[in-house]
Tab-separated table of C-alpha atoms and ligand atoms in Angstrom:
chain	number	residue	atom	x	y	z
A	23	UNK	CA	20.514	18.066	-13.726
A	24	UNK	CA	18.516	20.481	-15.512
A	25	UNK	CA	19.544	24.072	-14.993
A	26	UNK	CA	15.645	25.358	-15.035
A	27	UNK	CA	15.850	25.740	-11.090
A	28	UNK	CA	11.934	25.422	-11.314
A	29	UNK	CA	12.144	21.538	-11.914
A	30	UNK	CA	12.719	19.216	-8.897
A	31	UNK	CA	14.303	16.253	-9.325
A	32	UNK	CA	13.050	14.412	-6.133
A	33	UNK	CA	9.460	13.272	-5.410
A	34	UNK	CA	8.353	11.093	-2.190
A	35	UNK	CA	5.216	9.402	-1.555
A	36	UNK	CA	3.560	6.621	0.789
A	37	UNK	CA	0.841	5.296	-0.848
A	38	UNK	CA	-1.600	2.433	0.443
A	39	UNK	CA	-2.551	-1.284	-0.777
A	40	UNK	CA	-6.352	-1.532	-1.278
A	41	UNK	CA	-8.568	-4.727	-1.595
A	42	UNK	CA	-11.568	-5.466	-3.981
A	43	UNK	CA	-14.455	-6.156	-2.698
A	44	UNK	CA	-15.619	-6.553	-6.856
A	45	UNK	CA	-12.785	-8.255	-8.216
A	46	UNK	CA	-10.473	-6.998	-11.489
A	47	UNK	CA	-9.691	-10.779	-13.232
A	48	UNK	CA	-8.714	-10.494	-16.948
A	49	UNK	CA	-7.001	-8.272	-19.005
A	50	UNK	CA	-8.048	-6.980	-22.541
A	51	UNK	CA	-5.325	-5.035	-24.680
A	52	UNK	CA	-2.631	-3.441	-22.768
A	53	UNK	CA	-3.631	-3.423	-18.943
A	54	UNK	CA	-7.127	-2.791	-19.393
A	55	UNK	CA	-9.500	-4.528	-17.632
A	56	UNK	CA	-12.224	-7.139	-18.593
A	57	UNK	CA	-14.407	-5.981	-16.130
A	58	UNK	CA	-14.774	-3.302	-13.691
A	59	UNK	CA	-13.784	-3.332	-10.362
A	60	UNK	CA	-14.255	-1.413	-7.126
A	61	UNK	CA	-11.697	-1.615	-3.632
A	62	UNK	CA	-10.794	0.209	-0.255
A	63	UNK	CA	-7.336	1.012	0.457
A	64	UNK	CA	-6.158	0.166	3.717
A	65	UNK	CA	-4.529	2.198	6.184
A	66	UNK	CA	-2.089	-0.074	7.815
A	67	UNK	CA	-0.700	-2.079	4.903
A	68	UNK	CA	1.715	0.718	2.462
A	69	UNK	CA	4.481	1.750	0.316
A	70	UNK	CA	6.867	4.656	0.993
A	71	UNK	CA	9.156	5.341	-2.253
A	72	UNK	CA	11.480	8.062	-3.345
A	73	UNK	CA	12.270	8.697	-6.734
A	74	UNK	CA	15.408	11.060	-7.870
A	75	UNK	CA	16.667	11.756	-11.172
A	76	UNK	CA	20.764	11.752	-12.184
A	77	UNK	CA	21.559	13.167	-15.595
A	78	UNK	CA	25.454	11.364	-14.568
A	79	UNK	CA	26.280	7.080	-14.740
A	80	UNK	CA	25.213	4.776	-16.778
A	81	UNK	CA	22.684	2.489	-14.749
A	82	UNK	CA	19.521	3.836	-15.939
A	83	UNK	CA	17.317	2.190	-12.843
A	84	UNK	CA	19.335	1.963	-9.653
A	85	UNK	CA	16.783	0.020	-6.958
A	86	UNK	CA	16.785	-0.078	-3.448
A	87	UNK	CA	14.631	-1.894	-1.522
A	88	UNK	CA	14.592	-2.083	2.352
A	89	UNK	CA	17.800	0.231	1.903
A	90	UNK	CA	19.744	-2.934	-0.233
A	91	UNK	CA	19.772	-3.288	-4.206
A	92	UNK	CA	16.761	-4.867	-4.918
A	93	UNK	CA	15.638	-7.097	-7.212
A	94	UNK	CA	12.505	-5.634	-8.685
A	95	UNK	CA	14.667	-2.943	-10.636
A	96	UNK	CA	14.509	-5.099	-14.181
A	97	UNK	CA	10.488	-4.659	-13.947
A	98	UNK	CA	10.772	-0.828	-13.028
A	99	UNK	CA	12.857	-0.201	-15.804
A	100	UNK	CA	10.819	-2.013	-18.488
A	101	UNK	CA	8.109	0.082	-17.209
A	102	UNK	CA	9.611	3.437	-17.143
A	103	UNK	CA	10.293	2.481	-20.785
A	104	UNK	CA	6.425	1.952	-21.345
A	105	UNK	CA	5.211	4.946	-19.645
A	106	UNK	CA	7.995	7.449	-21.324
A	107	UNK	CA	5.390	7.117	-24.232
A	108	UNK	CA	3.748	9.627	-21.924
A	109	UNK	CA	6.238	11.175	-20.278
A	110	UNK	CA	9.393	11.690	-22.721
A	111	UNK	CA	11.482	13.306	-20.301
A	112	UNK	CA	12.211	9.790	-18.394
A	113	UNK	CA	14.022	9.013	-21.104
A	114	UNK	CA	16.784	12.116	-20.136
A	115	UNK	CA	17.595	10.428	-16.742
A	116	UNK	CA	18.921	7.879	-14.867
A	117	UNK	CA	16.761	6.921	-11.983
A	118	UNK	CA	17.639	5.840	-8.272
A	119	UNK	CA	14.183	4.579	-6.244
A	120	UNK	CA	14.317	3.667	-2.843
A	121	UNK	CA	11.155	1.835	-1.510
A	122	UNK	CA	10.035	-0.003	1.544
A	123	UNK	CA	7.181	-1.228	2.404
A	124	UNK	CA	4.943	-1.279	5.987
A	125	UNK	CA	4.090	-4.943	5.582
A	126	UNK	CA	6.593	-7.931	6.317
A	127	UNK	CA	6.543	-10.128	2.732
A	128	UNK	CA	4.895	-13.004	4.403
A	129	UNK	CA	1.425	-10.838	5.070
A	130	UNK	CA	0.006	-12.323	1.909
A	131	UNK	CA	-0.744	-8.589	0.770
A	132	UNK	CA	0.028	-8.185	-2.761
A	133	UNK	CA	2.365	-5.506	-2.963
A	134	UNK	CA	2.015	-4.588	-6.651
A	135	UNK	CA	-0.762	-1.824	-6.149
A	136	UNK	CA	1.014	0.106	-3.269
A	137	UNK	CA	4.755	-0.135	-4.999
A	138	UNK	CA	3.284	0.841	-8.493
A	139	UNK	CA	0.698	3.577	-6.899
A	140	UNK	CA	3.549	4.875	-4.781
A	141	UNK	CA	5.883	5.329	-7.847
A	142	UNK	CA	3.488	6.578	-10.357
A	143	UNK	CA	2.669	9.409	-7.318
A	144	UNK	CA	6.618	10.282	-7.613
A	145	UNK	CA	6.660	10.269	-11.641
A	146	UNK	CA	3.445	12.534	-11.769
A	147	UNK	CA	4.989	14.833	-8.963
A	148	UNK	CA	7.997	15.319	-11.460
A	149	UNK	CA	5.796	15.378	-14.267
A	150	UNK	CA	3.548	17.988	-12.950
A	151	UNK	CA	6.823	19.918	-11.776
A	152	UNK	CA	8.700	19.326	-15.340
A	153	UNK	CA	5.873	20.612	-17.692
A	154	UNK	CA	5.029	22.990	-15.116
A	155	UNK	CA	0.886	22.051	-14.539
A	156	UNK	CA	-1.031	22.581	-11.408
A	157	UNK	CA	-0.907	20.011	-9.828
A	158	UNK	CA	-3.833	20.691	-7.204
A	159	UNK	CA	-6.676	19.914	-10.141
A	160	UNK	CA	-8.114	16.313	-10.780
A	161	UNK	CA	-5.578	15.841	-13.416
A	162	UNK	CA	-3.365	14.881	-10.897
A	163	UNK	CA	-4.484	11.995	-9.605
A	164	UNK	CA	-6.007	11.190	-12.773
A	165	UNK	CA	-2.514	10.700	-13.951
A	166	UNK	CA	-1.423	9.053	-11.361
A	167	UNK	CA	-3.945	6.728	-11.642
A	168	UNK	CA	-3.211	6.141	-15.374
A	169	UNK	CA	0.529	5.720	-14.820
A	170	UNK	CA	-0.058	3.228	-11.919
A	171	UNK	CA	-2.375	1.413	-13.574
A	172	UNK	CA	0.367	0.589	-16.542
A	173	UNK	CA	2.667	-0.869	-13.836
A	174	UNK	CA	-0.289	-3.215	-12.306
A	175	UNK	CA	-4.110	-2.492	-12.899
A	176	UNK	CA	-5.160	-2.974	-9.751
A	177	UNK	CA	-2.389	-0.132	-8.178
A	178	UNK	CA	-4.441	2.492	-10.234
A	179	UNK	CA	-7.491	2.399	-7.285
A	180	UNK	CA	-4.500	3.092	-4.475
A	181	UNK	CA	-4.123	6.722	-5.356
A	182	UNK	CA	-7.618	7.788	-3.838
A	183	UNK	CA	-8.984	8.035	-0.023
A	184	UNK	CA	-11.649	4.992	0.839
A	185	UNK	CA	-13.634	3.530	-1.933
A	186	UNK	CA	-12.298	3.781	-5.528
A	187	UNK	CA	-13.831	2.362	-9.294
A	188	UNK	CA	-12.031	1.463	-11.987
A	189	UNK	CA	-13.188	0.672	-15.461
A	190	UNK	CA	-15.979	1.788	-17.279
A	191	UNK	CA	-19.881	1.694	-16.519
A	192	UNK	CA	-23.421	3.645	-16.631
A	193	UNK	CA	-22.516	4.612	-12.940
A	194	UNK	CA	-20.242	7.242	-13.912
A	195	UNK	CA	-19.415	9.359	-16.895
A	196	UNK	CA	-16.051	10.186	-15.892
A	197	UNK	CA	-15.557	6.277	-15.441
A	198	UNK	CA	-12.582	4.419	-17.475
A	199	UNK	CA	-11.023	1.837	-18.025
A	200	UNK	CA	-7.434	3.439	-18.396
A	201	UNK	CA	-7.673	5.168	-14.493
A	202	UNK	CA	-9.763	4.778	-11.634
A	203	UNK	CA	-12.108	7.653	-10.372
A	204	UNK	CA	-12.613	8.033	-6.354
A	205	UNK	CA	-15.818	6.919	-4.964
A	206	UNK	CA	-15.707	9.346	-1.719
A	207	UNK	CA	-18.889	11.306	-2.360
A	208	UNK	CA	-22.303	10.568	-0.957
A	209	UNK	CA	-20.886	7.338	0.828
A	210	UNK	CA	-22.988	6.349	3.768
A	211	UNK	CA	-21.154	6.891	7.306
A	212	UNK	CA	-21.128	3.403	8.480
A	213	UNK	CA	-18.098	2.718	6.178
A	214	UNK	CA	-16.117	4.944	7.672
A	215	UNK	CA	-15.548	2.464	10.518
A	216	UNK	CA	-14.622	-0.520	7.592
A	217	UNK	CA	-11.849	-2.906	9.217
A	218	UNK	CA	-10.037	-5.654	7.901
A	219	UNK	CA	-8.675	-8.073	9.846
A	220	UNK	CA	-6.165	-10.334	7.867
A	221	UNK	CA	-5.714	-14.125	8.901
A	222	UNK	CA	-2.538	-15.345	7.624
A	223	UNK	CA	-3.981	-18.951	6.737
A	224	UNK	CA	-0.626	-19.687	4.304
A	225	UNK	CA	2.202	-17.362	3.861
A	226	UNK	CA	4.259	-20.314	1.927
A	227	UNK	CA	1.237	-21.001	-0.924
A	228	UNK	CA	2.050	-19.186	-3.851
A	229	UNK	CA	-0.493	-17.292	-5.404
A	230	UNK	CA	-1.033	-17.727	-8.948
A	231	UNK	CA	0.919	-14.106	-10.754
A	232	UNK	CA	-1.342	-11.882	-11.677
A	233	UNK	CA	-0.200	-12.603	-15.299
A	234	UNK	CA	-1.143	-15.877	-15.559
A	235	UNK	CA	-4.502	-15.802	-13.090
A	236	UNK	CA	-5.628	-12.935	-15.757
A	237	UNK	CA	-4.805	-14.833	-18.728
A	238	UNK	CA	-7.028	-17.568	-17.550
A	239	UNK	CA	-10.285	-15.576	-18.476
A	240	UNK	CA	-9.049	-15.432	-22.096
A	241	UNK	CA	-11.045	-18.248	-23.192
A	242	UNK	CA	-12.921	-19.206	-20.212
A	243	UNK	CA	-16.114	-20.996	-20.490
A	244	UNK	CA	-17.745	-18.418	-18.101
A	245	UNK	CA	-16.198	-15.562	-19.136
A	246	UNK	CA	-19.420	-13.447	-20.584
A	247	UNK	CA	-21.591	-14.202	-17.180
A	248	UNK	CA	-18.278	-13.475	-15.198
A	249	UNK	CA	-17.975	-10.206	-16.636
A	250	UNK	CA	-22.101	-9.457	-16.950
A	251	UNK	CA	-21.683	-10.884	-12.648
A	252	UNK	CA	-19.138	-7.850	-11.851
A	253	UNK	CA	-20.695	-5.292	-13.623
A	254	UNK	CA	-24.204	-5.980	-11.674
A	255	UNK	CA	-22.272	-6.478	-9.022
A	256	UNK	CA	-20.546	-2.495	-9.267
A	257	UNK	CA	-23.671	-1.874	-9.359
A	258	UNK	CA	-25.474	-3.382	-6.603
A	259	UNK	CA	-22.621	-2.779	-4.573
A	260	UNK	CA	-21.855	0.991	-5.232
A	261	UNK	CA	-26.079	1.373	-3.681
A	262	UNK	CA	-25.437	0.162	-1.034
A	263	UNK	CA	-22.556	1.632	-0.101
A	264	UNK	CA	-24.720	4.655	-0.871
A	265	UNK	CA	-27.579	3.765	1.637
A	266	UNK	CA	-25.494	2.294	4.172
A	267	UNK	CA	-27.266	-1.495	3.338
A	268	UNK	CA	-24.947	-4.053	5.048
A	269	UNK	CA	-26.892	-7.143	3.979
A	270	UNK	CA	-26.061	-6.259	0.654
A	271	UNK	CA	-22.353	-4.984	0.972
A	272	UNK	CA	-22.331	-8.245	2.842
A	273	UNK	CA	-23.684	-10.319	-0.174
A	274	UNK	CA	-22.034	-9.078	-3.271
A	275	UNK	CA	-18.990	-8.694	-1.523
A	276	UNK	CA	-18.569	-12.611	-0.542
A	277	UNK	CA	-19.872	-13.629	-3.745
A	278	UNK	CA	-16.758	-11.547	-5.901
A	279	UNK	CA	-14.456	-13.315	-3.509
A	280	UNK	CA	-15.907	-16.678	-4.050
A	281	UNK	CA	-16.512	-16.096	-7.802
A	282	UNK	CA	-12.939	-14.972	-7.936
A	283	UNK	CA	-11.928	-17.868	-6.792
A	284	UNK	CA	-14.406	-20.295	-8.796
A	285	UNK	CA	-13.083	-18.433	-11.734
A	286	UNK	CA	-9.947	-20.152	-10.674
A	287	UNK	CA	-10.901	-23.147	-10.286
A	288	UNK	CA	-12.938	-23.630	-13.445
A	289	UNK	CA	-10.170	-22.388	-15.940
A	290	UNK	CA	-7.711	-24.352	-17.871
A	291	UNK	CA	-5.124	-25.317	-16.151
A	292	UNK	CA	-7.454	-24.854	-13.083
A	293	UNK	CA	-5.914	-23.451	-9.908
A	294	UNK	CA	-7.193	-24.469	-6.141
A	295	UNK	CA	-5.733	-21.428	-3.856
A	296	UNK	CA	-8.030	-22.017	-0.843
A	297	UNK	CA	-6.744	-24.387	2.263
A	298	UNK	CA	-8.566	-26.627	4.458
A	299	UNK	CA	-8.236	-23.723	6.732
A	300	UNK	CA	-9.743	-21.082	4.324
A	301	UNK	CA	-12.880	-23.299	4.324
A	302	UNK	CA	-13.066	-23.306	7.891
A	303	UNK	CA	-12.554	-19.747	8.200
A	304	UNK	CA	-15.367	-18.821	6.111
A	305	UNK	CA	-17.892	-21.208	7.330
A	306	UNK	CA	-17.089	-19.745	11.014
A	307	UNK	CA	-17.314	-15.985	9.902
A	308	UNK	CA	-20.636	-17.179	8.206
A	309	UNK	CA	-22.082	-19.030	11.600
A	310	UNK	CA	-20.799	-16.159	14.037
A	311	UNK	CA	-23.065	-13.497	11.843
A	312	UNK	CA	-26.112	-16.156	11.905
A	313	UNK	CA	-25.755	-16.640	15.693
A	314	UNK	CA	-24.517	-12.839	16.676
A	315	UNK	CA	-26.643	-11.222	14.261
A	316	UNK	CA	-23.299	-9.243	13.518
A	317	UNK	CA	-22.219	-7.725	10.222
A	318	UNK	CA	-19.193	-9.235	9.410
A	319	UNK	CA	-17.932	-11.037	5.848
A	320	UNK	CA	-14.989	-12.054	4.233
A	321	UNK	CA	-13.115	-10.980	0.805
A	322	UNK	CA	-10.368	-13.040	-0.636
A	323	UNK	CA	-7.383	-11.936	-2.867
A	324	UNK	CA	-5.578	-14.984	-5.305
A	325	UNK	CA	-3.936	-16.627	-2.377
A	326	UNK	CA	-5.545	-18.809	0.728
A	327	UNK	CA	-5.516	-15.842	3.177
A	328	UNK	CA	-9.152	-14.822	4.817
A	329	UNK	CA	-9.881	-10.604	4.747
A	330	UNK	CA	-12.359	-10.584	7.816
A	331	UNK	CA	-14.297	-7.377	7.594
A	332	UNK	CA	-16.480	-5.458	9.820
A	333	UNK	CA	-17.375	-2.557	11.487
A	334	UNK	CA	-15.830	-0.033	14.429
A	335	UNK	CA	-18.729	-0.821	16.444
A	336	UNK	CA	-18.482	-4.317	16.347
A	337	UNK	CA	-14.865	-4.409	17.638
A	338	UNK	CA	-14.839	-5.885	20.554
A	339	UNK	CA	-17.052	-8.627	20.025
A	340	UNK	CA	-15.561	-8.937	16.804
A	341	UNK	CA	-11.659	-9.354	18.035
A	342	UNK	CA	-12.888	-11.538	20.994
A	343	UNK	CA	-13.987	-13.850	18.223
A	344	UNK	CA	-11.196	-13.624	16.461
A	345	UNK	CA	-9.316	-14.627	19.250
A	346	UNK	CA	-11.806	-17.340	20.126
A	347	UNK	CA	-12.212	-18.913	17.309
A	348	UNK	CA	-10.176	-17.610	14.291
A	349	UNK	CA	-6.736	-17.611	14.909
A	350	UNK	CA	-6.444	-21.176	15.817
A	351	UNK	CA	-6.741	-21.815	11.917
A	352	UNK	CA	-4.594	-18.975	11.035
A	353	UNK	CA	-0.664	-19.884	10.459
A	354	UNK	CA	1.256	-19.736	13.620
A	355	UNK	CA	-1.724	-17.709	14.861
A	356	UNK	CA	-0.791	-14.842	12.542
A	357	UNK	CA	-3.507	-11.972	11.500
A	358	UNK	CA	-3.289	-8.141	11.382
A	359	UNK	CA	-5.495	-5.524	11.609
A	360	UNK	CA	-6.267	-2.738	9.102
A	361	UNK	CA	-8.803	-0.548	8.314
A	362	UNK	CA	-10.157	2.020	5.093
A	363	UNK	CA	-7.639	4.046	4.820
A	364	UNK	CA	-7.363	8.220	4.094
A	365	UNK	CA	-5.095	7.276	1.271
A	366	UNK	CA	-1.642	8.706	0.306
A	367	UNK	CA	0.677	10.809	1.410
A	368	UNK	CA	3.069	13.102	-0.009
A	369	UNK	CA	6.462	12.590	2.096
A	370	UNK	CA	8.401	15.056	3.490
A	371	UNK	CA	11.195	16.274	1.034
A	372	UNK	CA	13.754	13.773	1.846
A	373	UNK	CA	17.523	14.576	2.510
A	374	UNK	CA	19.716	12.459	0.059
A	375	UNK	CA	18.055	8.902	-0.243
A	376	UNK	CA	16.625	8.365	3.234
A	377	UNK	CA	12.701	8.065	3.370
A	378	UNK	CA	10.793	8.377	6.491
A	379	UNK	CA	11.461	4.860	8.019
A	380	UNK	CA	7.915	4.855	9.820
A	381	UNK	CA	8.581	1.315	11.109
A	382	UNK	CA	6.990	-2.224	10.239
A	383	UNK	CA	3.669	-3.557	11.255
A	384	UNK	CA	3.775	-6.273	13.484
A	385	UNK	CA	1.894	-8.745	12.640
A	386	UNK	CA	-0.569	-10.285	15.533
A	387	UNK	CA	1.252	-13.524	17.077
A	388	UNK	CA	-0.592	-16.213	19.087
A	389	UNK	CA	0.557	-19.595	19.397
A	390	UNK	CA	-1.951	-21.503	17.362
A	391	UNK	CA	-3.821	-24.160	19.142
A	392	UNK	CA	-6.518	-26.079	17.624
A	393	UNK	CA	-9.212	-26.926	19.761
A	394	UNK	CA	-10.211	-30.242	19.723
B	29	DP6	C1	-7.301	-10.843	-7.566
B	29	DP6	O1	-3.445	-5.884	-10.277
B	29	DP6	O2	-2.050	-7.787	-9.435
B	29	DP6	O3	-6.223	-8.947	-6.631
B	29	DP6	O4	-2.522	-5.875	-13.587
B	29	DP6	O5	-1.286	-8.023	-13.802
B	29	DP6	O6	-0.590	-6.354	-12.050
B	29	DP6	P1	-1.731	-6.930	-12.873
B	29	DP6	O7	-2.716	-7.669	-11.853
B	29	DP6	P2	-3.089	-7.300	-10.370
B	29	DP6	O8	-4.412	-8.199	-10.188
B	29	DP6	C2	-5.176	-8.142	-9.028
B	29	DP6	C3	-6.184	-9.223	-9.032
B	29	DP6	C4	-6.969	-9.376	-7.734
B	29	DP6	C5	-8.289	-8.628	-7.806
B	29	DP6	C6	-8.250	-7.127	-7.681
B	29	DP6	O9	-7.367	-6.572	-6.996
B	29	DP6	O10	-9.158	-6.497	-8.231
C-alpha cells in the first residue's frame, strides 16, 4: 500500500443495466461505435462491485463473483491492461473485485453494461482519489463513462440517471463517441413513470456475443441506411422525449428493435434470435394498444426476450394484461418488472471484501398455460 494516507485503496459501487431504445450495432476502431445510440437504465436489474488494491502476491486480478472465484477474471485483467494506458497506476497493484449482480443469469439481461459501468465507477473513484481531482465536477462521470465504455460500449450509458446518448451528433456539442453524456435535462414528465416489464420468452437461446453481432455490420449490405436510420432516429426520438409525444417514442422505439434485429437477419452468416413466441408477443402488445388505446411498445436486446414498456398510469390495466395474455408465451411464465432507474450508487465503504448483499430479484413465476 501506498504510504500517502490521502489515497484509498477501496472503491464500491452498484451501478444499473440500461436498454436502448436506439440501438448501438457495429463497432469502428477500438470500441467506438458505428452509430449513435440512446438507453434508460433500469432500476431493478444491477451490479454491486468492490474493487481493492494489494501492492503484496502475485495474482494480479483475483475475481469473485457471487462470493466464489469467478470466471470472468481473464477478461478483467486484459482490460485493466487496456485502460492502464489511462490510468498508469493499475499497473502498481494487484487487484481483488468482488461483484454480484441483482439479476439471476437466466433473466436474459446482458450483464456487460452494469459489471463494466460498476467497475469503471470503482477505477475512477481510485483514480480521482490517486491523482487527487475533484471528483464532484462532470469529469467524473465523464471518465467513468470513457473507462466503461472500453470494457463494453454499451456499459458507458449505465453511469447516468434515466435517459443517456452515446456517440456523436448535431444534438449535442458535448456528444462523443468515446463516452456517453446524460440526457436528464428538459425531459418531459411522463417518462418518469417508464416501466419495463421483461418476458422471459427463452433463457436457453444464446444470443449472438456482442463481438460477433457487431462485426456483422462490417460489410453489411445495409450498413449506410442502418447507420443514416439511427441517427434520424436519435433524433426523432430525443423530441419526443422532449415534448412528451408517445406516438412517436412508441414508433422509433419498435422500429430500432425490429431493425436491430433485421440487421441480424440480413448479415452474413445471418442470425434468427426471435421465437415463435417473440412473434406472438409483439403482435399482442401491438393489438392490446389498437383495442385499449394504451401506450405500450416493445424493445428487444440480441436475444428472443420481449421488453414490454409503458407507463405508471397504465399499470394496472397494463399487468392485468400481462397476466391475461402475456405470460402464457413467456418461459415457465417467467417476466420481471423494472422501471427507469435514478442510476448508481456509491456503496457504503465496505469492511474487508463484503459488499452490501441487497438480495436477488425474483423473477415473476406463473405456471404457463396456453390457452387454446
Ligand atoms: C444489441 O455493449 O454488449 O444491446 O461493446 O462488444 O461489449 P460490446 O457490445 P455490447 O452491445 C450491445 C448491443 C445491443 C444494443 C445496445 O445496447 O445499444
Amino acid at each position: 500500500m501506498s504510504g500517502n494516507s490521502k489515497h484509498i485503496h477501496r472503491s464500491a459501487w452498484r451501478c444499473p443495466s440500461n436498454i436502448a431504445l436506439v440501438k448501438y450495432w457495429g463497432k469502428r476502431d477500438f470500441q467506438k461505435p458505428m452509430n449513435p445510440s440512446l438507453s434508460f437504465v433500469l432500476q431493478n436489474a444491477f451490479t454491486e462491485t468492490s474493487v481493492e488494491l494489494h501492492k503484496n502476491g502475485d495474482q494480479k486480478v483475483a475475481f469473485y463473483f457471487d462470493g466464489k472465484p469467478g470466471t470472468f477474471g481473464e477478461r478483467i485483467e486484459k482490460y485493466l491492461e487496456h485502460v492502464s494506458g489511462k490510468l498508469p497506476w493499475i499497473s502498481k497493484y494487484n487487484f481483488a473485485i468482488h461483484s454480484q449482480n441483482s439479476f439471476p443469469h437466466s433473466a436474459g439481461i446482458a450483464s456487460s453494461a452494469s459489471s463494466f459501468g460498476a467497475l469503471a465507477l470503482c477505477l475512477t473513484e481510485l483514480d480521482f482519489a490517486m491523482s487527487e481531482k475533484d471528483a464532484g465536477t462532470p469529469d467524473f462521470w465523464k471518465e467513468a463513462s470513457e473507462l466503461a465504455r472500453m470494457g463494453s460500449g454499451s456499459a458507458c450509458r449505465s453511469v447516468y440517471p434515466g435517459f443517456a446518448l452515446w456517440g456523436q451528433t448535431q444534438l449535442f456539442e458535448s456528444g462523443s463517441d468515446e463516452f456517453a453524456i446524460s440526457l436528464t435535462a428538459g425531459i418531459h414528465p411522463v417518462f418518469e413513470g417508464l416501466r419495463d416489464a421483461i418476458l422471459m420468452v427463452d433463457s436457453g437461446t444464446k444470443s449472438v456475443s456482442s463481438s460477433t453481432g457487431h462485426r456483422l455490420m462490417d460489410n453489411h449490405f445495409f450498413q449506410r441506411s442502418r447507420i443514416a436510420q439511427a441517427y434520424e432516429n436519435v433524433n426523432e426520438l430525443y423530441l419526443a422525449l422532449l415534448t412528451g409525444d408517445l406516438s412517436k417514442f412508441i414508433e422509433v422505439t419498435e422500429t430500432e428493435a425490429l431493425s436491430l434485429h433485421a440487421m441480424m437477419m440480413t448479415s452474413s452468416p445471418s442470425f434468427i434470435l426471435l421465437k415463435p413466441n417473440s412473434l406472438e408477443l409483439i403482435n399482442r402488445i401491438r393489438r392490446f394498444r389498437e383495442k385499449a388505446q394504451i401506450p405500450v411498445c416493445f424493445t428487444i436486446d440480441a436475444g428472443p426476450n420481449i421488453h414490454l414498456l409503458y407507463f405508471q398510469e397504465n399499470e394496472l390495466d397494463v399487468k392485468a394484461f400481462i397476466e391475461r395474455e402475456l405470460i402464457q408465451f413467456c418461459e415457465n411464465g417467467k417476466w420481471m418488472e423494472d422501471r427507469i432507474g435514478g442510476g448508481p450508487e456509491r456503496l457504503m465503504s465496505v469492511s474487508g471484501s463484503e459488499i452490501r448483499n441487497t438480495g436477488k430479484i425474483d423473477l415473476n413465476s406463473q405456471p404457463a398455460t396456453r390457452k387454446p
